C-alpha atoms as an extended CHARMM CRD file, in Angstrom:
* protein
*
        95  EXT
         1         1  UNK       CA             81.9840000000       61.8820000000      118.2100000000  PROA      1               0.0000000000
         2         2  UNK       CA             84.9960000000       60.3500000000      116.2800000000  PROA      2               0.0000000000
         3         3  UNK       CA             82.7690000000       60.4390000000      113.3340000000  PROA      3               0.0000000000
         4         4  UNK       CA             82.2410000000       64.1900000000      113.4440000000  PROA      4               0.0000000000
         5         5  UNK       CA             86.0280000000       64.4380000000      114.4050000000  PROA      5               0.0000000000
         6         6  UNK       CA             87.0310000000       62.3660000000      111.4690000000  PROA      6               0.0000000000
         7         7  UNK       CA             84.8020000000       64.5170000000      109.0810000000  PROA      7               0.0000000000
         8         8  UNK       CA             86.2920000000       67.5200000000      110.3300000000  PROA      8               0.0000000000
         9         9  UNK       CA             89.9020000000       66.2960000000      109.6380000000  PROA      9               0.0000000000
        10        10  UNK       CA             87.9640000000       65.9210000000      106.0060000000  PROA      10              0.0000000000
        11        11  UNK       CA             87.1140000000       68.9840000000      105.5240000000  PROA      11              0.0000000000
        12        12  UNK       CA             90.3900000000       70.5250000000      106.8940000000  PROA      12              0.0000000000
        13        13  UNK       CA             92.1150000000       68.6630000000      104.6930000000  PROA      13              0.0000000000
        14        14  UNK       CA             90.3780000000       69.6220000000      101.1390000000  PROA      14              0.0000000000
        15        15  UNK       CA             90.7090000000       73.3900000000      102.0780000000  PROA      15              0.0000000000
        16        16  UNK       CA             94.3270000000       72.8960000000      102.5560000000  PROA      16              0.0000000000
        17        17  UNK       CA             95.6060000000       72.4810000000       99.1580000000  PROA      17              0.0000000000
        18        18  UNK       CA             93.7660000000       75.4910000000       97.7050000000  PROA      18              0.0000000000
        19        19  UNK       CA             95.6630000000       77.6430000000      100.1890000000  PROA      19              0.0000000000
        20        20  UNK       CA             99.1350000000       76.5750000000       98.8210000000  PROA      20              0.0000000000
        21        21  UNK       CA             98.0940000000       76.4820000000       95.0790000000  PROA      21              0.0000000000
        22        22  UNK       CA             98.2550000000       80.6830000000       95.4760000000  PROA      22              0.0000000000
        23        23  UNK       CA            102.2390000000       80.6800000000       96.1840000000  PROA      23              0.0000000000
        24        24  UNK       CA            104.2710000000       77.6840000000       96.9020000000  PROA      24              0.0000000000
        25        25  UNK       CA            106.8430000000       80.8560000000       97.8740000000  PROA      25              0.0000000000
        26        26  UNK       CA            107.3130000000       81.3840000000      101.4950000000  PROA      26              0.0000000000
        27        27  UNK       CA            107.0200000000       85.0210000000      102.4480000000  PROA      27              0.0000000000
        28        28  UNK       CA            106.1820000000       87.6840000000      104.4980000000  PROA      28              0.0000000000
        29        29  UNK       CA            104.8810000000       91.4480000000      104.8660000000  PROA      29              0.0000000000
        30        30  UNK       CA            105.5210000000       94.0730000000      106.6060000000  PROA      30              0.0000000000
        31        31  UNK       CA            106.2540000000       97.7780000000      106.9480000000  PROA      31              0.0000000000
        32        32  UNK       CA            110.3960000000       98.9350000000      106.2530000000  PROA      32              0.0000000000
        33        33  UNK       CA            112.2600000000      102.2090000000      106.0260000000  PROA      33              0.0000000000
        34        34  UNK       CA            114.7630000000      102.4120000000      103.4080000000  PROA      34              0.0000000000
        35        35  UNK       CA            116.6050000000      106.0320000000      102.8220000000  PROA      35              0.0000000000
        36        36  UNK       CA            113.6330000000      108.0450000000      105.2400000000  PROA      36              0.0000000000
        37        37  UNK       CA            110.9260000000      106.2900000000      103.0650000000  PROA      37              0.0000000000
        38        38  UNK       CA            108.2130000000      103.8890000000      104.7990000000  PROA      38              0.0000000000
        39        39  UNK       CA            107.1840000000      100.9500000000      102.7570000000  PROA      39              0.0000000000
        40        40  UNK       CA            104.9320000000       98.2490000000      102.7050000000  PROA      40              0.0000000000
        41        41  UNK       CA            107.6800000000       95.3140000000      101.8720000000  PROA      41              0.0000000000
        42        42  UNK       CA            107.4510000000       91.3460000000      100.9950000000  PROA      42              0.0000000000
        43        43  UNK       CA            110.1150000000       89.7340000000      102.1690000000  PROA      43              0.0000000000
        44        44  UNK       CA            111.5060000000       86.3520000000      100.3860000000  PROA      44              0.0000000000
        45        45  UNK       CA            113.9400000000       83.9030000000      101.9000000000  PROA      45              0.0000000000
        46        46  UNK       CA            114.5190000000       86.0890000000      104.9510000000  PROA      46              0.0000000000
        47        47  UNK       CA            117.0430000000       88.3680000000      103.6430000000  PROA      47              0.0000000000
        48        48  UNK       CA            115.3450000000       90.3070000000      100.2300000000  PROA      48              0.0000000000
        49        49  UNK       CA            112.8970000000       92.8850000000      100.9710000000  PROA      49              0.0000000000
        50        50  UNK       CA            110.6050000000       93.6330000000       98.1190000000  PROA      50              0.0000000000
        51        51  UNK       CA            108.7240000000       97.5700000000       97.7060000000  PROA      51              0.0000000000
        52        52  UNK       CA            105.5960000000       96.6190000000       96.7840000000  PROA      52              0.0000000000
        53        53  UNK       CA            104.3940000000      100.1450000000       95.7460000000  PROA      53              0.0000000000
        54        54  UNK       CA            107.8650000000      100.1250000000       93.3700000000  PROA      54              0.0000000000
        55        55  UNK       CA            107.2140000000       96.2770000000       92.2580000000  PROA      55              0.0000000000
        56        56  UNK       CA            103.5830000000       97.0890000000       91.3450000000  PROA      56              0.0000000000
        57        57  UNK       CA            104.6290000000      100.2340000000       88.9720000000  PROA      57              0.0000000000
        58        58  UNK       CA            107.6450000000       98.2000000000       87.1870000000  PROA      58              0.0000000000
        59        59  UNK       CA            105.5650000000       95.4360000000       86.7120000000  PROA      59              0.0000000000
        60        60  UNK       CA            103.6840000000       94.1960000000       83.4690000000  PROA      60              0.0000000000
        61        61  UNK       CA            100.8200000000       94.4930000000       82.9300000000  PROA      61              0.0000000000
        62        62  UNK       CA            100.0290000000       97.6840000000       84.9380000000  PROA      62              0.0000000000
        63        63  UNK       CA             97.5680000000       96.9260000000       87.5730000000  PROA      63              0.0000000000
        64        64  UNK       CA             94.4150000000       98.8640000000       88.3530000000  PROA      64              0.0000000000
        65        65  UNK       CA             94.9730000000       97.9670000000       92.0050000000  PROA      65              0.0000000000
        66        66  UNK       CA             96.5370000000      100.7910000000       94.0620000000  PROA      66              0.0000000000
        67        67  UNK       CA             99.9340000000       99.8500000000       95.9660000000  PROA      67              0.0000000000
        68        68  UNK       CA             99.0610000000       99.7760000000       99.6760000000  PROA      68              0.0000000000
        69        69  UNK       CA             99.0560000000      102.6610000000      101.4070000000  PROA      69              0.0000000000
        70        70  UNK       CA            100.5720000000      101.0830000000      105.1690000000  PROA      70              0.0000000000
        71        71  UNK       CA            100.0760000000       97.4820000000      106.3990000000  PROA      71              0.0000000000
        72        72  UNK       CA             96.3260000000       98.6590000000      107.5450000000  PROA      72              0.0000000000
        73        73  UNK       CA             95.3110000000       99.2310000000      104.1890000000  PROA      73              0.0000000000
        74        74  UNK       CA             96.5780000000       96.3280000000      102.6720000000  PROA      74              0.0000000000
        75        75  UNK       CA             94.6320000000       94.0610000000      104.9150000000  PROA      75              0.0000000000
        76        76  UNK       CA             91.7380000000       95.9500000000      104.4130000000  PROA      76              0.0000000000
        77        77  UNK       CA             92.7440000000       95.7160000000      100.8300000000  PROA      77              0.0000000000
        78        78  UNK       CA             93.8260000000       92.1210000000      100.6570000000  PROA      78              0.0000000000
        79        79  UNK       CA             91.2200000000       90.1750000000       99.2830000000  PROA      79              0.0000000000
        80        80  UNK       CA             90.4600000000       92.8400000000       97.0880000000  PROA      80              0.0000000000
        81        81  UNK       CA             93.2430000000       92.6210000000       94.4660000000  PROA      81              0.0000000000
        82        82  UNK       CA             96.4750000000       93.0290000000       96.5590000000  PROA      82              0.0000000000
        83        83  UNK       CA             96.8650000000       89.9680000000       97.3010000000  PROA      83              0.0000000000
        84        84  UNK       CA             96.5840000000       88.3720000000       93.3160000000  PROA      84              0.0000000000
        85        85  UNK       CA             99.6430000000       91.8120000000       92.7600000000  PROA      85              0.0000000000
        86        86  UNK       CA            101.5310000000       90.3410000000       95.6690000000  PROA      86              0.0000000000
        87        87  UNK       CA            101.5270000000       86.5860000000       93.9490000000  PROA      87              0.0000000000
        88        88  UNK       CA            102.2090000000       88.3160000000       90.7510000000  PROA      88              0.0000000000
        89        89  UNK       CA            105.5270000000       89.6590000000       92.3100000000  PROA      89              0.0000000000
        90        90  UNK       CA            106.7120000000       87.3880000000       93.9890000000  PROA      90              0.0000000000
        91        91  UNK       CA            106.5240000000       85.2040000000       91.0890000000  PROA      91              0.0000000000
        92        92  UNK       CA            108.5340000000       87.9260000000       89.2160000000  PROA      92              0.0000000000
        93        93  UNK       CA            111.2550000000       87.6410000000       91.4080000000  PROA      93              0.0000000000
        94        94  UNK       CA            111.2750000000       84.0590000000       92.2570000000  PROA      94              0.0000000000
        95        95  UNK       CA            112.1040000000       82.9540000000       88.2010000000  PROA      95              0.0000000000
């Protein structure tokens, strides 16, 4: 038993790395309204909120990957190219 334990703890640990190589930026997601518009937002350092649909179309090189529609489409989207856009803005904003 504390060999399988220790293995786990192993394995846990190589996956772990590869998680934060992504975006060493803490955020988060979610759904704002700004003016009447809803928006799917990132937000960085708890205070800027980030329109991902407007990020995506001011941001080079133009992406083939459609904004997200509402937080439900993004994580049905998210491993399909939103989530390498959402990376690619955050880094915009965090230089």
């Amino acid at each position: 038993m504390k060999r399988l334990l220790s293995g786990l703890f192993v394995i846990a640990g190589v996956g772990m790395p590869t998680v934060h190589a992504q975006t060493t930026t803490p955020f988060k997601l979610g759904t704002f309204e700004a003016q009447g518009k809803v928006f799917v937002g990132i937000v960085l350092r708890d205070s800027l909120v980030i329109d991902v649909a407007a990020a995506t179309a001011s941001l080079a090189p133009a992406s083939s990957v459609a904004p997200p529609a509402d937080m439900k489409d993004l994580i049905a989207r998210y491993d399909s190219g939103i989530r390498d856009r959402i990376v690619q803005i955050i880094a915009s904003f965090s230089s």
